CSV table of C-alpha atoms and ligand atoms in Angstrom, one decimal:
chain,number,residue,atom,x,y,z
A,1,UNK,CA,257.3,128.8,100.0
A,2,UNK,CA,258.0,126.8,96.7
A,3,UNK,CA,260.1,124.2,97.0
A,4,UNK,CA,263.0,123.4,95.0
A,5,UNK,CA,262.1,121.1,92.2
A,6,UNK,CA,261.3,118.5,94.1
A,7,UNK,CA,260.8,115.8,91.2
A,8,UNK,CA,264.5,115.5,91.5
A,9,UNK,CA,264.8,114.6,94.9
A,10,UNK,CA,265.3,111.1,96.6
A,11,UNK,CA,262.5,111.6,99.2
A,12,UNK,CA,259.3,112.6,97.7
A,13,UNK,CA,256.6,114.7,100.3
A,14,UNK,CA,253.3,113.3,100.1
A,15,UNK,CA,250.9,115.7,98.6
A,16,UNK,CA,248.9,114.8,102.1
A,17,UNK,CA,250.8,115.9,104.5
A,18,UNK,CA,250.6,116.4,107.6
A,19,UNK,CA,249.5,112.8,107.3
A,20,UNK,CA,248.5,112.7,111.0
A,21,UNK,CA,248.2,115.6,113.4
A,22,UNK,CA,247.3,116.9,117.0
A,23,UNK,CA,243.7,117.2,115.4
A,24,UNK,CA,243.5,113.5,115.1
A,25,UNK,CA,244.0,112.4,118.4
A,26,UNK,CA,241.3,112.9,121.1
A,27,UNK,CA,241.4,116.8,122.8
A,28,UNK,CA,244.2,117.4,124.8
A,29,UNK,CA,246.8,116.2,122.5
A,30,UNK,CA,248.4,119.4,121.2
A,31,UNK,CA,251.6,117.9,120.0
A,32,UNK,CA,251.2,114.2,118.0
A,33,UNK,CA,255.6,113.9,116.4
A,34,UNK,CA,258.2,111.3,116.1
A,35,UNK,CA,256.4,108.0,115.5
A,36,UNK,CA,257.9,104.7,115.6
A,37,UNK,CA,256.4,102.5,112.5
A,38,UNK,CA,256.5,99.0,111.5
A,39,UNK,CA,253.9,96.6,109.7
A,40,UNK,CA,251.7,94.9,112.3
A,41,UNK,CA,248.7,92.2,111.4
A,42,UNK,CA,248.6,93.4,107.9
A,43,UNK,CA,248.4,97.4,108.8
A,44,UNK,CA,250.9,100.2,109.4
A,45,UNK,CA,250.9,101.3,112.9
A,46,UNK,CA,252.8,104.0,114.6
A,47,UNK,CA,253.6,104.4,118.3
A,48,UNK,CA,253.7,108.5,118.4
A,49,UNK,CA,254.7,110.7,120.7
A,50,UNK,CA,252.0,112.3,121.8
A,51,UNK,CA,252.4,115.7,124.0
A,52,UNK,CA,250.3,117.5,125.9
A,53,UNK,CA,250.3,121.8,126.8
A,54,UNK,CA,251.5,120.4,130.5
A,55,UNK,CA,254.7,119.0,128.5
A,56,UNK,CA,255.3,115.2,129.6
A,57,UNK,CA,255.1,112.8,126.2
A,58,UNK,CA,253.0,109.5,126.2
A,59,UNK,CA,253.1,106.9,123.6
A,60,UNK,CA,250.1,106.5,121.7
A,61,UNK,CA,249.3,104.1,119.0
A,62,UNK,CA,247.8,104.9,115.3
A,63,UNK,CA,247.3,102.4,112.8
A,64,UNK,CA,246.2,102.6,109.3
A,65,UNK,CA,245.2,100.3,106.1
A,66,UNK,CA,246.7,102.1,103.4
A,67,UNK,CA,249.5,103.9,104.9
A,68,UNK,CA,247.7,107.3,104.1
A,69,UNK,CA,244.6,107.8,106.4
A,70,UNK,CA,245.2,106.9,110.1
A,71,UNK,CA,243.0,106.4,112.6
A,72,UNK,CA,244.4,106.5,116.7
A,73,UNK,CA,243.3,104.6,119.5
A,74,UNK,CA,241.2,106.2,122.3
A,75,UNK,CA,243.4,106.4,125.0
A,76,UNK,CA,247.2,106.4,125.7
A,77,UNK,CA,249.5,103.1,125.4
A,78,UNK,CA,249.3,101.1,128.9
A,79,UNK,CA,253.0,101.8,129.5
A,80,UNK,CA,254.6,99.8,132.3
A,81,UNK,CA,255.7,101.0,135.4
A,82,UNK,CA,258.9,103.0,136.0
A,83,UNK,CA,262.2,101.1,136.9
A,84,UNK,CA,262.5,101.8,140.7
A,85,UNK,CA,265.7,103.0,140.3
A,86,UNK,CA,265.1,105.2,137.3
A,87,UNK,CA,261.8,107.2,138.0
A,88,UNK,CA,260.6,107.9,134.2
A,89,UNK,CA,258.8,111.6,134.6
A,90,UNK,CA,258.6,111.6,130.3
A,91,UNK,CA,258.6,109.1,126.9
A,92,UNK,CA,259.8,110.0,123.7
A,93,UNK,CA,261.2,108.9,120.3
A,94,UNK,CA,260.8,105.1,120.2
A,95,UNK,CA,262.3,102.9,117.8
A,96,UNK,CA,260.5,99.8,116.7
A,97,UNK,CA,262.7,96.6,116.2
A,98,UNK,CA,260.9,93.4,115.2
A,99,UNK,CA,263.0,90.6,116.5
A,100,UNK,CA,261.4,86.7,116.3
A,101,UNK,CA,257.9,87.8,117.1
A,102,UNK,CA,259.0,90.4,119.3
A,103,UNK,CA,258.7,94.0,118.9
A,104,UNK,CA,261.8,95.4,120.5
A,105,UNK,CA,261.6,99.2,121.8
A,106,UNK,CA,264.1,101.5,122.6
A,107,UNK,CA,263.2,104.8,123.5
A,108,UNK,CA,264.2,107.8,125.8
A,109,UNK,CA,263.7,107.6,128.9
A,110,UNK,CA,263.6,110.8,131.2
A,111,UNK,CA,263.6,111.8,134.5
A,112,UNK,CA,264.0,115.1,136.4
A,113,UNK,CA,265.9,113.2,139.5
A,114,UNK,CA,268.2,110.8,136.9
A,115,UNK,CA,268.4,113.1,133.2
A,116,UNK,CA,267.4,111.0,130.0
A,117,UNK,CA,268.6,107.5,129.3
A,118,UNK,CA,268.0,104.7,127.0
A,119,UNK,CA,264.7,102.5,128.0
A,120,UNK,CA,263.9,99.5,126.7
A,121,UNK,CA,260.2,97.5,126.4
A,122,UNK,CA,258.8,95.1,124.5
A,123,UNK,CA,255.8,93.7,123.2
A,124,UNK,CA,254.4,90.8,121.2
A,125,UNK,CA,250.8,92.0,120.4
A,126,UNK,CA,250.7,96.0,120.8
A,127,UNK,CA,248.4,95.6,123.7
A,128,UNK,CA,250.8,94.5,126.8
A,129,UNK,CA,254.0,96.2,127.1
A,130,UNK,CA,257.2,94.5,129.1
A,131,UNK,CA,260.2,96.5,130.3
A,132,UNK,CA,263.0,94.6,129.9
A,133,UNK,CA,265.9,97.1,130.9
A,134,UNK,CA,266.7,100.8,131.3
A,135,UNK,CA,269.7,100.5,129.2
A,136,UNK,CA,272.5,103.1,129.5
A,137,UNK,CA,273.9,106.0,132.0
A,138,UNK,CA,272.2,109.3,132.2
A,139,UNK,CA,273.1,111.4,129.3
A,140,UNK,CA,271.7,109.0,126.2
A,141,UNK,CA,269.3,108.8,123.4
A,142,UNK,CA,268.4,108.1,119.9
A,143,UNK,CA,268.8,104.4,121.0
A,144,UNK,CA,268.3,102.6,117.6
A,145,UNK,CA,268.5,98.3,117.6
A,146,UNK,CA,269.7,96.7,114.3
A,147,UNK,CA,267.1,93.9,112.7
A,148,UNK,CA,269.4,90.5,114.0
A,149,UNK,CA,272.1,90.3,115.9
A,150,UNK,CA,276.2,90.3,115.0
A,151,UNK,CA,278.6,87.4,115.8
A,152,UNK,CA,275.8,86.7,118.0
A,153,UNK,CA,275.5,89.9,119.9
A,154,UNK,CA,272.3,92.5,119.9
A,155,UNK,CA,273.6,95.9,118.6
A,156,UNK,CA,272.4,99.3,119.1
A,157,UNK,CA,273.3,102.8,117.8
A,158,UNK,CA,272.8,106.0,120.4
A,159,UNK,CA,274.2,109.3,121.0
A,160,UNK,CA,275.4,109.4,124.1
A,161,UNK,CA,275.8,113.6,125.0
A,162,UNK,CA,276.7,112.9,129.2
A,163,UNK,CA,280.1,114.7,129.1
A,164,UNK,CA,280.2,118.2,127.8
A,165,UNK,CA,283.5,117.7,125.7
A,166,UNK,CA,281.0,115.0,123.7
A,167,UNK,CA,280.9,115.7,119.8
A,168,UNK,CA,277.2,114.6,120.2
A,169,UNK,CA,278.0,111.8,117.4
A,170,UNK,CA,276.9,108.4,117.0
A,171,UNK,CA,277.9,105.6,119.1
A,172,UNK,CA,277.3,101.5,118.4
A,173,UNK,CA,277.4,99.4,121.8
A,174,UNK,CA,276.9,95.4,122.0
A,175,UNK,CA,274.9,93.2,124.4
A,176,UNK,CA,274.3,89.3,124.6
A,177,UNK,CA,270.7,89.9,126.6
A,178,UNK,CA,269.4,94.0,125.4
A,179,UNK,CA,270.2,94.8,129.8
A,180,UNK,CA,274.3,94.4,129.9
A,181,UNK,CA,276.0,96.8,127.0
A,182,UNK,CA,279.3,97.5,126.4
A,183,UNK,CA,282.5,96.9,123.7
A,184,UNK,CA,280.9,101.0,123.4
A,185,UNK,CA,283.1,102.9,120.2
A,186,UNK,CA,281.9,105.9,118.0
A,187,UNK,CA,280.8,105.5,114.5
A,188,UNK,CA,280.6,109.1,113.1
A,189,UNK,CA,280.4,112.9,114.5
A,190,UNK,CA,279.4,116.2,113.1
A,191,UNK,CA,280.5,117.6,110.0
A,192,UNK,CA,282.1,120.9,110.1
A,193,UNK,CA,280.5,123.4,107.7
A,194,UNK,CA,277.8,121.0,106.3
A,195,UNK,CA,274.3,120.6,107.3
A,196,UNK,CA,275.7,118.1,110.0
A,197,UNK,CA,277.6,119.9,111.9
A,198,UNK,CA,276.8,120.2,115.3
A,199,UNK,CA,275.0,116.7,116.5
A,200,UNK,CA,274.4,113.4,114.4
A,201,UNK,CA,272.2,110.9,115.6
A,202,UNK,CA,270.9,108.0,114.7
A,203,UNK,CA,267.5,107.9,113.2
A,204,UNK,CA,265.4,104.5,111.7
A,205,UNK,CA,266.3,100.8,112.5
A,206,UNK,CA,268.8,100.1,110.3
A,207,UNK,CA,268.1,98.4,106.5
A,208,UNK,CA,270.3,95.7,105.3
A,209,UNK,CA,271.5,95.7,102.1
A,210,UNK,CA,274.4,94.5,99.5
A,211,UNK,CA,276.1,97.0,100.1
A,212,UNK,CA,275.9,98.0,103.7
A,213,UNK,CA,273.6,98.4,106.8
A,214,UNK,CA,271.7,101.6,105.1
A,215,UNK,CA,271.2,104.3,108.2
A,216,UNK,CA,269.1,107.0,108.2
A,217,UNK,CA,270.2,109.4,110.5
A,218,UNK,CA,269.2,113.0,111.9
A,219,UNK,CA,271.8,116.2,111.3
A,220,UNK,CA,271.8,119.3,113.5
A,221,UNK,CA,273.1,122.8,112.4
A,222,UNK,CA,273.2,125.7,114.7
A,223,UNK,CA,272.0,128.5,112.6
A,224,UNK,CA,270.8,132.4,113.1
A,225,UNK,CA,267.3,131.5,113.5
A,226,UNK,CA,268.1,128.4,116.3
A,227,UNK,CA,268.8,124.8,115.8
A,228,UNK,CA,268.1,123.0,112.1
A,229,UNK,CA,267.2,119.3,112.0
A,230,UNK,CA,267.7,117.4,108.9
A,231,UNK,CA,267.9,113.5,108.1
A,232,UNK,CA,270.7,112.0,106.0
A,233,UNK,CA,272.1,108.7,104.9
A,234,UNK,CA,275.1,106.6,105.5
A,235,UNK,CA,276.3,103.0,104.7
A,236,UNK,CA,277.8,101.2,107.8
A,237,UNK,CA,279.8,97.9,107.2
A,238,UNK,CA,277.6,94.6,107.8
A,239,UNK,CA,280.1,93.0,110.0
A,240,UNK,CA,281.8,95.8,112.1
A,241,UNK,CA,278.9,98.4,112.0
A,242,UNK,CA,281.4,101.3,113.7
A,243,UNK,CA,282.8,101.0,110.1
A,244,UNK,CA,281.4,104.0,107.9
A,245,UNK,CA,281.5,102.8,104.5
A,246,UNK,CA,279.9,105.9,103.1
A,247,UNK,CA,278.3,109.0,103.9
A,248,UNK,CA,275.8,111.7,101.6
A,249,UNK,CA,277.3,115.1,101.4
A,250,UNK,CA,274.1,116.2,101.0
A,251,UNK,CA,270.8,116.3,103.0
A,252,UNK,CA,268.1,113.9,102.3
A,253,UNK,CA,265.2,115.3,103.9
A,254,UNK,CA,264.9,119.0,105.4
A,255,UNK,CA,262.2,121.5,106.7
A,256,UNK,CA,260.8,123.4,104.0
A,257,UNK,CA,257.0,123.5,104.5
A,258,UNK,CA,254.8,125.6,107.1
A,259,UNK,CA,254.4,122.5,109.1
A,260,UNK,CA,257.9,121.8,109.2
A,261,UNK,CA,259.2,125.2,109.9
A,262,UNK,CA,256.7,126.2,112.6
A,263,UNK,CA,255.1,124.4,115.6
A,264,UNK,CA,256.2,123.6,119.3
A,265,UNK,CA,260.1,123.6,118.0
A,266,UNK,CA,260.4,124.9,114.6
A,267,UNK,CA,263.1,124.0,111.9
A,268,UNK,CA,262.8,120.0,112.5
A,269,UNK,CA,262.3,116.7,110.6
A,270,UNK,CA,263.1,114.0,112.8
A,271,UNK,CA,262.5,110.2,111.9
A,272,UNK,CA,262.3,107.1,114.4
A,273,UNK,CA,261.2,104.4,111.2
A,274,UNK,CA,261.7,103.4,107.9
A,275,UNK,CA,259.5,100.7,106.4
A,276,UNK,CA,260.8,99.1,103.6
A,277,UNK,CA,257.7,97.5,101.1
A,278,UNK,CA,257.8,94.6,99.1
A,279,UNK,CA,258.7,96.7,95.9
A,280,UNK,CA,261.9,98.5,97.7
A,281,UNK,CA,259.9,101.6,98.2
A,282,UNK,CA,260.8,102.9,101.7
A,283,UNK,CA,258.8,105.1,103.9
A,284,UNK,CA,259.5,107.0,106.5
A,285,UNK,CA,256.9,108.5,108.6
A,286,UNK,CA,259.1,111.8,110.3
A,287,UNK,CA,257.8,113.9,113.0
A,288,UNK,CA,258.1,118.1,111.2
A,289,UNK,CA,258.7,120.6,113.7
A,290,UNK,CA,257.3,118.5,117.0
A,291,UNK,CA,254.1,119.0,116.4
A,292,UNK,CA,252.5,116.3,113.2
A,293,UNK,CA,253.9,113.6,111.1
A,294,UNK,CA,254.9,113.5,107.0
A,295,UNK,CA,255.0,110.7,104.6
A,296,UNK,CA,258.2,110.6,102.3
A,297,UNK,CA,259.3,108.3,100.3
A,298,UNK,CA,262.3,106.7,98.0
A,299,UNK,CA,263.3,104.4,96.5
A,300,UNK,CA,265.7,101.9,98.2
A,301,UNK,CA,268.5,101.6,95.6
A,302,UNK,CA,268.3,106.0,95.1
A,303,UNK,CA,269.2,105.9,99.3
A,304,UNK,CA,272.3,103.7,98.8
A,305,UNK,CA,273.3,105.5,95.9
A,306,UNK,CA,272.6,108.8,97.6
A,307,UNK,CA,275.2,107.5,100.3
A,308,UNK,CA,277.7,108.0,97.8
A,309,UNK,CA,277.0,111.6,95.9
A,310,UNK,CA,278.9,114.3,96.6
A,311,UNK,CA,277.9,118.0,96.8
A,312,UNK,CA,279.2,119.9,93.4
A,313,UNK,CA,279.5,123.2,95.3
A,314,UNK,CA,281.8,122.5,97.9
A,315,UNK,CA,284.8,123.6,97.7
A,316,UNK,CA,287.6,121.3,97.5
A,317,UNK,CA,291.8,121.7,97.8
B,1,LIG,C1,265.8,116.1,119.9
B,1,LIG,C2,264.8,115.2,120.5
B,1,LIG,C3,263.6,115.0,119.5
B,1,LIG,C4,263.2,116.3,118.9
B,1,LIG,C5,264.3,117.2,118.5
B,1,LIG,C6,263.9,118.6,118.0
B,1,LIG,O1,266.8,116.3,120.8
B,1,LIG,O2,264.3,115.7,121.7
B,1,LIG,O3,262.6,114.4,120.2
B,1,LIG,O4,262.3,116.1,117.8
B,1,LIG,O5,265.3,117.3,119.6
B,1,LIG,O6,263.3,119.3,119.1
């Protein structure tokens, strides 16, 4: 397929991509998608998830010097042990938050006896893993932590999708100690008749900026040919963070590419990370279609401004 100029566009595809795939990992990884991604000792790492043909996910680690080439470890994170009262059967999606010198994770954590629920674990070196708390009720995900904490509370976006009358929108909760959450109120919902419209959740840790906490969020449309995942943009206020202070009309990222369209669920870019480099170039490394990772990337300032734009053909009363 060709693309749509993409010069003009505020993510840029790396001419690379896949960056890293199933082929990568050692055999029996057939599915490597949805990394989380932070700067660690000097290198990029990513936890993945990795998937095998028997289905359950398992974390595994990649890191790599120049952001490009990636090489992965030989086995499997050492994951802690289930919560005894939540029996973990599956991992997926985590979302690296670097607190202190703590690496704060919050992930989805699933279980045939208890549905999926937010999980959190953390770690100070990559190499020993803590569970601190499985965090929510049965029906949750896309558990996202902001960078520091407000009028001295840890704060979290998530989707919680328990009750069928749910929009599937985004939710913010609060918690003095990441295991008690609460003060729970919705920040934004689909979007009828854009690209939005049937689930939003969130996507990378948060990015503070002058103008707002910059989110970069996932969009799902139901079309003819199944479900579409994009990612988009919005500006949440700094203080109050269930405040939207703007929103793009448009799409920032969406599946275009044969690795994007086709693979264990076709149709899908999904990103748990955003890294933000010392020049204001952010990165996101996005899992495309479940099955290998891309490389985008924009520029910080072109994200806040893309917060704002609105799409010329809609039509408007
Ligand atoms: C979501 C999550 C993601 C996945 C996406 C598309 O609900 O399960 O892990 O990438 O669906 O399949």
């Amino acid at each position: 397929m060709i693309p749509n100029n993409p010069d003009s566009r505020v993510f840029k595809k790396h001419p690379l991509n896949p960056v890293l795939a199933p082929g990568n990992f050692p055999p029996g990884v057939m599915y490597a998608f949805n990394p989380g991604a932070i700067k660690f000792n000097g290198e990029y790492l990513m936890m993945v998830d990795a998937a095998t043909e028997a289905q359950p996910i398992v974390f595994w680690l990649a890191r790599s010097r120049d952001g490009v080439s990636w090489r992965t470890d030989s086995a499997p994170v050492n994951w802690p042990a289930p919560d005894p009262a939540h029996r973990e059967d599956c991992v997926y999606d985590p979302r690296i938050t670097k607190i202190g010198n703590e690496y704060i994770i919050i992930y989805a954590s699933s279980s045939e006896a208890g549905g999926v629920r937010l999980g959190i674990v953390k770690t100070i070196d990559f190499k020993t893993f803590t569970r601190v708390s499985i965090a929510s009720e049965q029906g949750n995900r896309n558990g996202v932590l902001f960078p520091e904490k407000i009028n001295s509370l840890y704060v979290r976006l998530d989707r919680p999708f328990g009750d069928p009358n749910d929009t599937c929108g985004m939710w913010v909760s609060y918690s003095p100690d990441l295991v008690f959450w609460g003060k729970s109120e919705p920040v934004m919902g689909p979007r009828s008749g854009l690209w939005d419209s049937l689930k939003v959740g969130a996507g990378a840790v948060p990015i503070k900026t002058d103008q707002g906490w910059l989110e970069l969020y996932h969009g799902v449309a139901s079309t003819g040919v199944g479900m579409v995942y994009r990612l988009g943009v919005c500006l949440l206020d700094l203080q109050n963070p269930a405040r939207v202070i703007a929103r793009s009309e448009d799409a920032v990222l969406w599946p275009e590419h044969d690795y994007e369209l086709t693979g264990r669920v076709g149709n899908v870019v999904f990103t748990c990370n955003a890294i933000v480099e010392d020049d204001k170039t952010v990165k996101i490394y996005y899992g495309a279609s479940d099955t290998c990772i891309g490389l985008a990337e924009a520029r910080l300032d072109d994200l806040v401004d893309a917060c704002f734009r609105k799409n010329p053909f809609i039509l408007r009363a």
